[in-house]
PDB file of N, CA, C and O in Angstrom:
ATOM      1  N   MET A   8     -32.804  -0.609  -7.543  1.00 50.00           N
ATOM      2  CA  MET A   8     -31.655  -0.999  -6.769  1.00 50.00           C
ATOM      3  C   MET A   8     -30.999   0.201  -6.107  1.00 50.00           C
ATOM      4  O   MET A   8     -30.701   0.166  -4.948  1.00 50.00           O
ATOM      5  N   GLY A   9     -30.729   1.252  -6.835  1.00 56.00           N
ATOM      6  CA  GLY A   9     -30.213   2.472  -6.216  1.00 56.00           C
ATOM      7  C   GLY A   9     -28.761   2.361  -5.790  1.00 56.00           C
ATOM      8  O   GLY A   9     -27.996   1.527  -6.252  1.00 56.00           O
ATOM      9  N   ASN A  10     -28.389   3.236  -4.882  1.00 62.00           N
ATOM     10  CA  ASN A  10     -27.018   3.282  -4.366  1.00 62.00           C
ATOM     11  C   ASN A  10     -26.952   2.582  -3.022  1.00 62.00           C
ATOM     12  O   ASN A  10     -26.873   3.216  -1.978  1.00 62.00           O
ATOM     13  N   ASP A  11     -26.970   1.267  -3.030  1.00 64.00           N
ATOM     14  CA  ASP A  11     -26.928   0.489  -1.801  1.00 64.00           C
ATOM     15  C   ASP A  11     -25.516  -0.020  -1.536  1.00 64.00           C
ATOM     16  O   ASP A  11     -25.296  -1.209  -1.353  1.00 64.00           O
ATOM     17  N   TYR A  12     -24.550   0.874  -1.541  1.00 74.00           N
ATOM     18  CA  TYR A  12     -23.179   0.470  -1.248  1.00 74.00           C
ATOM     19  C   TYR A  12     -22.696   1.225  -0.015  1.00 74.00           C
ATOM     20  O   TYR A  12     -23.160   2.308   0.299  1.00 74.00           O
ATOM     21  N   ARG A  13     -21.771   0.594   0.675  1.00 77.00           N
ATOM     22  CA  ARG A  13     -21.187   1.208   1.872  1.00 77.00           C
ATOM     23  C   ARG A  13     -19.719   1.480   1.599  1.00 77.00           C
ATOM     24  O   ARG A  13     -19.079   0.766   0.844  1.00 77.00           O
ATOM     25  N   ARG A  14     -19.205   2.508   2.249  1.00 82.00           N
ATOM     26  CA  ARG A  14     -17.791   2.822   2.126  1.00 82.00           C
ATOM     27  C   ARG A  14     -17.127   2.614   3.470  1.00 82.00           C
ATOM     28  O   ARG A  14     -17.691   2.925   4.510  1.00 82.00           O
ATOM     29  N   LEU A  15     -15.923   2.106   3.437  1.00 85.00           N
ATOM     30  CA  LEU A  15     -15.128   1.916   4.646  1.00 85.00           C
ATOM     31  C   LEU A  15     -14.478   3.242   5.000  1.00 85.00           C
ATOM     32  O   LEU A  15     -13.635   3.751   4.253  1.00 85.00           O
ATOM     33  N   MET A  16     -14.902   3.825   6.121  1.00 87.00           N
ATOM     34  CA  MET A  16     -14.398   5.126   6.540  1.00 87.00           C
ATOM     35  C   MET A  16     -14.133   5.112   8.035  1.00 87.00           C
ATOM     36  O   MET A  16     -14.774   4.380   8.780  1.00 87.00           O
ATOM     37  N   ARG A  17     -13.187   5.949   8.474  1.00 85.00           N
ATOM     38  CA  ARG A  17     -12.932   6.103   9.906  1.00 85.00           C
ATOM     39  C   ARG A  17     -14.123   6.790  10.556  1.00 85.00           C
ATOM     40  O   ARG A  17     -14.686   7.728  10.010  1.00 85.00           O
ATOM     41  N   SER A  18     -14.485   6.331  11.718  1.00 84.00           N
ATOM     42  CA  SER A  18     -15.642   6.875  12.419  1.00 84.00           C
ATOM     43  C   SER A  18     -15.268   8.157  13.165  1.00 84.00           C
ATOM     44  O   SER A  18     -14.209   8.236  13.793  1.00 84.00           O
ATOM     45  N   ARG A  19     -16.135   9.143  13.104  1.00 83.00           N
ATOM     46  CA  ARG A  19     -15.936  10.367  13.885  1.00 83.00           C
ATOM     47  C   ARG A  19     -16.557  10.234  15.268  1.00 83.00           C
ATOM     48  O   ARG A  19     -16.077  10.821  16.226  1.00 83.00           O
ATOM     49  N   THR A  20     -17.626   9.460  15.354  1.00 84.00           N
ATOM     50  CA  THR A  20     -18.367   9.377  16.615  1.00 84.00           C
ATOM     51  C   THR A  20     -17.918   8.214  17.486  1.00 84.00           C
ATOM     52  O   THR A  20     -17.951   8.315  18.704  1.00 84.00           O
ATOM     53  N   ASN A  21     -17.509   7.117  16.901  1.00 81.00           N
ATOM     54  CA  ASN A  21     -17.152   5.919  17.658  1.00 81.00           C
ATOM     55  C   ASN A  21     -15.658   5.675  17.532  1.00 81.00           C
ATOM     56  O   ASN A  21     -15.212   4.768  16.841  1.00 81.00           O
ATOM     57  N   ARG A  22     -14.884   6.523  18.189  1.00 80.00           N
ATOM     58  CA  ARG A  22     -13.434   6.399  18.074  1.00 80.00           C
ATOM     59  C   ARG A  22     -12.789   6.366  19.447  1.00 80.00           C
ATOM     60  O   ARG A  22     -13.277   6.953  20.396  1.00 80.00           O
ATOM     61  N   THR A  23     -11.684   5.636  19.510  1.00 84.00           N
ATOM     62  CA  THR A  23     -10.860   5.629  20.701  1.00 84.00           C
ATOM     63  C   THR A  23      -9.545   6.343  20.403  1.00 84.00           C
ATOM     64  O   THR A  23      -9.119   7.214  21.149  1.00 84.00           O
ATOM     65  N   ILE A  24      -8.919   5.996  19.293  1.00 87.00           N
ATOM     66  CA  ILE A  24      -7.683   6.669  18.892  1.00 87.00           C
ATOM     67  C   ILE A  24      -7.925   7.443  17.592  1.00 87.00           C
ATOM     68  O   ILE A  24      -8.005   8.653  17.604  1.00 87.00           O
ATOM     69  N   CYS A  25      -8.049   6.735  16.492  1.00 87.00           N
ATOM     70  CA  CYS A  25      -8.253   7.398  15.194  1.00 87.00           C
ATOM     71  C   CYS A  25      -9.582   7.036  14.535  1.00 87.00           C
ATOM     72  O   CYS A  25      -9.903   7.575  13.493  1.00 87.00           O
ATOM     73  N   GLY A  26     -10.324   6.103  15.087  1.00 87.00           N
ATOM     74  CA  GLY A  26     -11.616   5.725  14.530  1.00 87.00           C
ATOM     75  C   GLY A  26     -11.570   4.581  13.537  1.00 87.00           C
ATOM     76  O   GLY A  26     -12.568   4.298  12.877  1.00 87.00           O
ATOM     77  N   VAL A  27     -10.429   3.911  13.409  1.00 90.00           N
ATOM     78  CA  VAL A  27     -10.297   2.816  12.453  1.00 90.00           C
ATOM     79  C   VAL A  27     -11.189   1.641  12.852  1.00 90.00           C
ATOM     80  O   VAL A  27     -11.971   1.137  12.041  1.00 90.00           O
ATOM     81  N   CYS A  28     -11.090   1.189  14.086  1.00 90.00           N
ATOM     82  CA  CYS A  28     -11.892   0.046  14.538  1.00 90.00           C
ATOM     83  C   CYS A  28     -13.377   0.393  14.551  1.00 90.00           C
ATOM     84  O   CYS A  28     -14.213  -0.452  14.237  1.00 90.00           O
ATOM     85  N   GLY A  29     -13.716   1.624  14.897  1.00 89.00           N
ATOM     86  CA  GLY A  29     -15.105   2.059  14.851  1.00 89.00           C
ATOM     87  C   GLY A  29     -15.643   2.052  13.432  1.00 89.00           C
ATOM     88  O   GLY A  29     -16.781   1.653  13.192  1.00 89.00           O
ATOM     89  N   GLY A  30     -14.832   2.469  12.488  1.00 90.00           N
ATOM     90  CA  GLY A  30     -15.229   2.456  11.082  1.00 90.00           C
ATOM     91  C   GLY A  30     -15.392   1.048  10.544  1.00 90.00           C
ATOM     92  O   GLY A  30     -16.332   0.763   9.802  1.00 90.00           O
ATOM     93  N   ILE A  31     -14.485   0.154  10.934  1.00 91.00           N
ATOM     94  CA  ILE A  31     -14.604  -1.241  10.510  1.00 91.00           C
ATOM     95  C   ILE A  31     -15.840  -1.872  11.130  1.00 91.00           C
ATOM     96  O   ILE A  31     -16.571  -2.623  10.469  1.00 91.00           O
ATOM     97  N   GLY A  32     -16.102  -1.565  12.389  1.00 90.00           N
ATOM     98  CA  GLY A  32     -17.300  -2.080  13.044  1.00 90.00           C
ATOM     99  C   GLY A  32     -18.570  -1.583  12.384  1.00 90.00           C
ATOM    100  O   GLY A  32     -19.523  -2.348  12.196  1.00 90.00           O
ATOM    101  N   ASP A  33     -18.614  -0.307  12.024  1.00 88.00           N
ATOM    102  CA  ASP A  33     -19.772   0.241  11.324  1.00 88.00           C
ATOM    103  C   ASP A  33     -19.948  -0.414   9.960  1.00 88.00           C
ATOM    104  O   ASP A  33     -21.056  -0.718   9.538  1.00 88.00           O
ATOM    105  N   TYR A  34     -18.844  -0.628   9.253  1.00 89.00           N
ATOM    106  CA  TYR A  34     -18.889  -1.219   7.920  1.00 89.00           C
ATOM    107  C   TYR A  34     -19.399  -2.657   7.965  1.00 89.00           C
ATOM    108  O   TYR A  34     -20.171  -3.076   7.108  1.00 89.00           O
ATOM    109  N   LEU A  35     -18.963  -3.420   8.970  1.00 91.00           N
ATOM    110  CA  LEU A  35     -19.346  -4.832   9.081  1.00 91.00           C
ATOM    111  C   LEU A  35     -20.594  -5.042   9.936  1.00 91.00           C
ATOM    112  O   LEU A  35     -21.007  -6.189  10.116  1.00 91.00           O
ATOM    113  N   ASN A  36     -21.170  -3.974  10.474  1.00 90.00           N
ATOM    114  CA  ASN A  36     -22.320  -4.068  11.383  1.00 90.00           C
ATOM    115  C   ASN A  36     -22.013  -4.950  12.580  1.00 90.00           C
ATOM    116  O   ASN A  36     -22.790  -5.825  12.959  1.00 90.00           O
ATOM    117  N   VAL A  37     -20.837  -4.729  13.175  1.00 92.00           N
ATOM    118  CA  VAL A  37     -20.367  -5.467  14.338  1.00 92.00           C
ATOM    119  C   VAL A  37     -20.010  -4.438  15.410  1.00 92.00           C
ATOM    120  O   VAL A  37     -19.628  -3.313  15.094  1.00 92.00           O
ATOM    121  N   ASP A  38     -20.131  -4.834  16.661  1.00 92.00           N
ATOM    122  CA  ASP A  38     -19.766  -3.942  17.762  1.00 92.00           C
ATOM    123  C   ASP A  38     -18.274  -3.596  17.666  1.00 92.00           C
ATOM    124  O   ASP A  38     -17.432  -4.499  17.600  1.00 92.00           O
ATOM    125  N   PRO A  39     -17.911  -2.322  17.631  1.00 91.00           N
ATOM    126  CA  PRO A  39     -16.505  -1.929  17.523  1.00 91.00           C
ATOM    127  C   PRO A  39     -15.634  -2.451  18.666  1.00 91.00           C
ATOM    128  O   PRO A  39     -14.434  -2.621  18.490  1.00 91.00           O
ATOM    129  N   VAL A  40     -16.228  -2.710  19.828  1.00 93.00           N
ATOM    130  CA  VAL A  40     -15.450  -3.263  20.942  1.00 93.00           C
ATOM    131  C   VAL A  40     -14.906  -4.638  20.561  1.00 93.00           C
ATOM    132  O   VAL A  40     -13.764  -4.979  20.886  1.00 93.00           O
ATOM    133  N   LEU A  41     -15.697  -5.420  19.842  1.00 94.00           N
ATOM    134  CA  LEU A  41     -15.243  -6.729  19.376  1.00 94.00           C
ATOM    135  C   LEU A  41     -14.088  -6.577  18.384  1.00 94.00           C
ATOM    136  O   LEU A  41     -13.103  -7.317  18.453  1.00 94.00           O
ATOM    137  N   ILE A  42     -14.190  -5.608  17.495  1.00 92.00           N
ATOM    138  CA  ILE A  42     -13.110  -5.350  16.526  1.00 92.00           C
ATOM    139  C   ILE A  42     -11.841  -4.933  17.268  1.00 92.00           C
ATOM    140  O   ILE A  42     -10.740  -5.404  16.956  1.00 92.00           O
ATOM    141  N   ARG A  43     -11.981  -4.065  18.277  1.00 92.00           N
ATOM    142  CA  ARG A  43     -10.812  -3.626  19.053  1.00 92.00           C
ATOM    143  C   ARG A  43     -10.163  -4.790  19.792  1.00 92.00           C
ATOM    144  O   ARG A  43      -8.934  -4.885  19.871  1.00 92.00           O
ATOM    145  N   LEU A  44     -10.981  -5.671  20.346  1.00 95.00           N
ATOM    146  CA  LEU A  44     -10.463  -6.839  21.061  1.00 95.00           C
ATOM    147  C   LEU A  44      -9.711  -7.771  20.118  1.00 95.00           C
ATOM    148  O   LEU A  44      -8.596  -8.213  20.427  1.00 95.00           O
ATOM    149  N   ILE A  45     -10.289  -8.051  18.970  1.00 93.00           N
ATOM    150  CA  ILE A  45      -9.620  -8.909  17.978  1.00 93.00           C
ATOM    151  C   ILE A  45      -8.326  -8.257  17.509  1.00 93.00           C
ATOM    152  O   ILE A  45      -7.290  -8.925  17.376  1.00 93.00           O
ATOM    153  N   TRP A  46      -8.355  -6.939  17.281  1.00 92.00           N
ATOM    154  CA  TRP A  46      -7.158  -6.213  16.828  1.00 92.00           C
ATOM    155  C   TRP A  46      -6.060  -6.281  17.890  1.00 92.00           C
ATOM    156  O   TRP A  46      -4.895  -6.498  17.582  1.00 92.00           O
ATOM    157  N   ALA A  47      -6.427  -6.128  19.153  1.00 93.00           N
ATOM    158  CA  ALA A  47      -5.437  -6.176  20.234  1.00 93.00           C
ATOM    159  C   ALA A  47      -4.816  -7.561  20.352  1.00 93.00           C
ATOM    160  O   ALA A  47      -3.596  -7.694  20.526  1.00 93.00           O
ATOM    161  N   ILE A  48      -5.631  -8.594  20.238  1.00 94.00           N
ATOM    162  CA  ILE A  48      -5.115  -9.968  20.317  1.00 94.00           C
ATOM    163  C   ILE A  48      -4.174 -10.242  19.152  1.00 94.00           C
ATOM    164  O   ILE A  48      -3.084 -10.798  19.346  1.00 94.00           O
ATOM    165  N   CYS A  49      -4.568  -9.832  17.953  1.00 92.00           N
ATOM    166  CA  CYS A  49      -3.699 -10.035  16.784  1.00 92.00           C
ATOM    167  C   CYS A  49      -2.399  -9.238  16.908  1.00 92.00           C
ATOM    168  O   CYS A  49      -1.345  -9.697  16.476  1.00 92.00           O
ATOM    169  N   THR A  50      -2.452  -8.057  17.504  1.00 92.00           N
ATOM    170  CA  THR A  50      -1.252  -7.254  17.705  1.00 92.00           C
ATOM    171  C   THR A  50      -0.302  -7.936  18.680  1.00 92.00           C
ATOM    172  O   THR A  50       0.916  -7.963  18.458  1.00 92.00           O
ATOM    173  N   LEU A  51      -0.843  -8.500  19.744  1.00 93.00           N
ATOM    174  CA  LEU A  51       0.006  -9.206  20.709  1.00 93.00           C
ATOM    175  C   LEU A  51       0.613 -10.464  20.106  1.00 93.00           C
ATOM    176  O   LEU A  51       1.787 -10.771  20.348  1.00 93.00           O
ATOM    177  N   ILE A  52      -0.161 -11.187  19.325  1.00 94.00           N
ATOM    178  CA  ILE A  52       0.336 -12.428  18.707  1.00 94.00           C
ATOM    179  C   ILE A  52       1.409 -12.118  17.663  1.00 94.00           C
ATOM    180  O   ILE A  52       2.379 -12.859  17.526  1.00 94.00           O
ATOM    181  N   SER A  53       1.247 -11.012  16.935  1.00 92.00           N
ATOM    182  CA  SER A  53       2.178 -10.698  15.850  1.00 92.00           C
ATOM    183  C   SER A  53       3.328  -9.800  16.287  1.00 92.00           C
ATOM    184  O   SER A  53       4.013  -9.221  15.434  1.00 92.00           O
ATOM    185  N   CYS A  54       3.550  -9.674  17.571  1.00 90.00           N
ATOM    186  CA  CYS A  54       4.654  -8.878  18.120  1.00 90.00           C
ATOM    187  C   CYS A  54       4.608  -7.415  17.693  1.00 90.00           C
ATOM    188  O   CYS A  54       5.631  -6.805  17.387  1.00 90.00           O
ATOM    189  N   GLY A  55       3.415  -6.840  17.631  1.00 85.00           N
ATOM    190  CA  GLY A  55       3.284  -5.416  17.366  1.00 85.00           C
ATOM    191  C   GLY A  55       3.023  -5.020  15.930  1.00 85.00           C
ATOM    192  O   GLY A  55       2.915  -3.831  15.641  1.00 85.00           O
ATOM    193  N   THR A  56       2.903  -5.969  15.032  1.00 91.00           N
ATOM    194  CA  THR A  56       2.641  -5.631  13.634  1.00 91.00           C
ATOM    195  C   THR A  56       1.291  -4.944  13.479  1.00 91.00           C
ATOM    196  O   THR A  56       1.110  -4.098  12.602  1.00 91.00           O
ATOM    197  N   GLY A  57       0.341  -5.259  14.348  1.00 90.00           N
ATOM    198  CA  GLY A  57      -0.976  -4.641  14.298  1.00 90.00           C
ATOM    199  C   GLY A  57      -0.929  -3.141  14.491  1.00 90.00           C
ATOM    200  O   GLY A  57      -1.770  -2.407  13.964  1.00 90.00           O
ATOM    201  N   VAL A  58       0.042  -2.653  15.241  1.00 91.00           N
ATOM    202  CA  VAL A  58       0.186  -1.204  15.441  1.00 91.00           C
ATOM    203  C   VAL A  58       0.551  -0.533  14.129  1.00 91.00           C
ATOM    204  O   VAL A  58      -0.013   0.510  13.768  1.00 91.00           O
ATOM    205  N   VAL A  59       1.461  -1.130  13.388  1.00 93.00           N
ATOM    206  CA  VAL A  59       1.869  -0.583  12.096  1.00 93.00           C
ATOM    207  C   VAL A  59       0.691  -0.619  11.121  1.00 93.00           C
ATOM    208  O   VAL A  59       0.428   0.358  10.410  1.00 93.00           O
ATOM    209  N   VAL A  60      -0.039  -1.730  11.106  1.00 92.00           N
ATOM    210  CA  VAL A  60      -1.201  -1.861  10.221  1.00 92.00           C
ATOM    211  C   VAL A  60      -2.263  -0.824  10.597  1.00 92.00           C
ATOM    212  O   VAL A  60      -2.888  -0.221   9.725  1.00 92.00           O
ATOM    213  N   TYR A  61      -2.466  -0.598  11.891  1.00 91.00           N
ATOM    214  CA  TYR A  61      -3.435   0.395  12.350  1.00 91.00           C
ATOM    215  C   TYR A  61      -3.047   1.794  11.872  1.00 91.00           C
ATOM    216  O   TYR A  61      -3.894   2.550  11.392  1.00 91.00           O
ATOM    217  N   LEU A  62      -1.786   2.145  12.006  1.00 92.00           N
ATOM    218  CA  LEU A  62      -1.328   3.466  11.572  1.00 92.00           C
ATOM    219  C   LEU A  62      -1.473   3.652  10.064  1.00 92.00           C
ATOM    220  O   LEU A  62      -1.875   4.723   9.597  1.00 92.00           O
ATOM    221  N   ILE A  63      -1.175   2.606   9.304  1.00 94.00           N
ATOM    222  CA  ILE A  63      -1.355   2.674   7.851  1.00 94.00           C
ATOM    223  C   ILE A  63      -2.831   2.836   7.516  1.00 94.00           C
ATOM    224  O   ILE A  63      -3.200   3.647   6.665  1.00 94.00           O
ATOM    225  N   ALA A  64      -3.702   2.083   8.203  1.00 92.00           N
ATOM    226  CA  ALA A  64      -5.141   2.202   7.966  1.00 92.00           C
ATOM    227  C   ALA A  64      -5.647   3.588   8.329  1.00 92.00           C
ATOM    228  O   ALA A  64      -6.495   4.154   7.638  1.00 92.00           O
ATOM    229  N   ALA A  65      -5.110   4.166   9.402  1.00 91.00           N
ATOM    230  CA  ALA A  65      -5.518   5.512   9.808  1.00 91.00           C
ATOM    231  C   ALA A  65      -5.117   6.552   8.763  1.00 91.00           C
ATOM    232  O   ALA A  65      -5.812   7.552   8.580  1.00 91.00           O
ATOM    233  N   LEU A  66      -4.026   6.321   8.081  1.00 93.00           N
ATOM    234  CA  LEU A  66      -3.588   7.251   7.044  1.00 93.00           C
ATOM    235  C   LEU A  66      -4.350   7.065   5.736  1.00 93.00           C
ATOM    236  O   LEU A  66      -4.614   8.031   5.017  1.00 93.00           O
ATOM    237  N   ILE A  67      -4.714   5.819   5.418  1.00 93.00           N
ATOM    238  CA  ILE A  67      -5.348   5.512   4.135  1.00 93.00           C
ATOM    239  C   ILE A  67      -6.857   5.715   4.157  1.00 93.00           C
ATOM    240  O   ILE A  67      -7.419   6.247   3.201  1.00 93.00           O
ATOM    241  N   MET A  68      -7.516   5.308   5.241  1.00 89.00           N
ATOM    242  CA  MET A  68      -8.981   5.381   5.305  1.00 89.00           C
ATOM    243  C   MET A  68      -9.433   6.837   5.419  1.00 89.00           C
ATOM    244  O   MET A  68      -8.931   7.576   6.264  1.00 89.00           O
ATOM    245  N   PRO A  69     -10.396   7.238   4.598  1.00 88.00           N
ATOM    246  CA  PRO A  69     -10.917   8.597   4.730  1.00 88.00           C
ATOM    247  C   PRO A  69     -11.788   8.717   5.980  1.00 88.00           C
ATOM    248  O   PRO A  69     -12.344   7.733   6.461  1.00 88.00           O
ATOM    249  N   GLU A  70     -11.893   9.927   6.506  1.00 86.00           N
ATOM    250  CA  GLU A  70     -12.721  10.146   7.694  1.00 86.00           C
ATOM    251  C   GLU A  70     -14.182  10.267   7.272  1.00 86.00           C
ATOM    252  O   GLU A  70     -14.492  10.814   6.200  1.00 86.00           O
ATOM    253  N   ASP A  71     -15.062   9.772   8.105  1.00 81.00           N
ATOM    254  CA  ASP A  71     -16.506   9.828   7.844  1.00 81.00           C
ATOM    255  C   ASP A  71     -16.932  11.277   7.653  1.00 81.00           C
ATOM    256  O   ASP A  71     -16.613  12.138   8.461  1.00 81.00           O
ATOM    257  N   ASP A  72     -17.685  11.540   6.574  1.00 75.00           N
ATOM    258  CA  ASP A  72     -18.122  12.900   6.306  1.00 75.00           C
ATOM    259  C   ASP A  72     -19.422  13.250   7.011  1.00 75.00           C
ATOM    260  O   ASP A  72     -19.865  14.395   6.957  1.00 75.00           O
ATOM    261  N   GLY A  73     -20.045  12.278   7.647  1.00 67.00           N
ATOM    262  CA  GLY A  73     -21.248  12.529   8.424  1.00 67.00           C
ATOM    263  C   GLY A  73     -22.530  12.549   7.617  1.00 67.00           C
ATOM    264  O   GLY A  73     -23.600  12.745   8.164  1.00 67.00           O
ATOM    265  N   ILE A  74     -22.451  12.346   6.321  1.00 63.00           N
ATOM    266  CA  ILE A  74     -23.633  12.331   5.457  1.00 63.00           C
ATOM    267  C   ILE A  74     -24.210  10.934   5.448  1.00 63.00           C
ATOM    268  O   ILE A  74     -23.515   9.977   5.126  1.00 63.00           O
ATOM    269  N   VAL A  75     -25.466  10.800   5.825  1.00 59.00           N
ATOM    270  CA  VAL A  75     -26.134   9.501   5.868  1.00 59.00           C
ATOM    271  C   VAL A  75     -26.821   9.265   4.544  1.00 59.00           C
ATOM    272  O   VAL A  75     -27.549  10.105   4.033  1.00 59.00           O
ATOM    273  N   GLY A  76     -26.607   8.026   4.012  1.00 54.00           N
ATOM    274  CA  GLY A  76     -27.308   7.657   2.779  1.00 54.00           C
ATOM    275  C   GLY A  76     -26.509   7.998   1.617  1.00 54.00           C
ATOM    276  O   GLY A  76     -26.597   7.876   0.529  1.00 54.00           O
TER     277      GLY A  76
END
């Protein structure tokens, strides 16, 4: 079985602001553009709460160390 686990980390390569959506996209194997679009829609619907959640995620999520495997 080995170490077949993934960690949720901010992306260094696929980032627009802090790499949160890129990291979530990498973790879920989904295009980060789709994650950004969903995040933007949720932010507009929730009157800006998504911005606060994004900033908290940027502070909590560790940055990708670049080590594969």
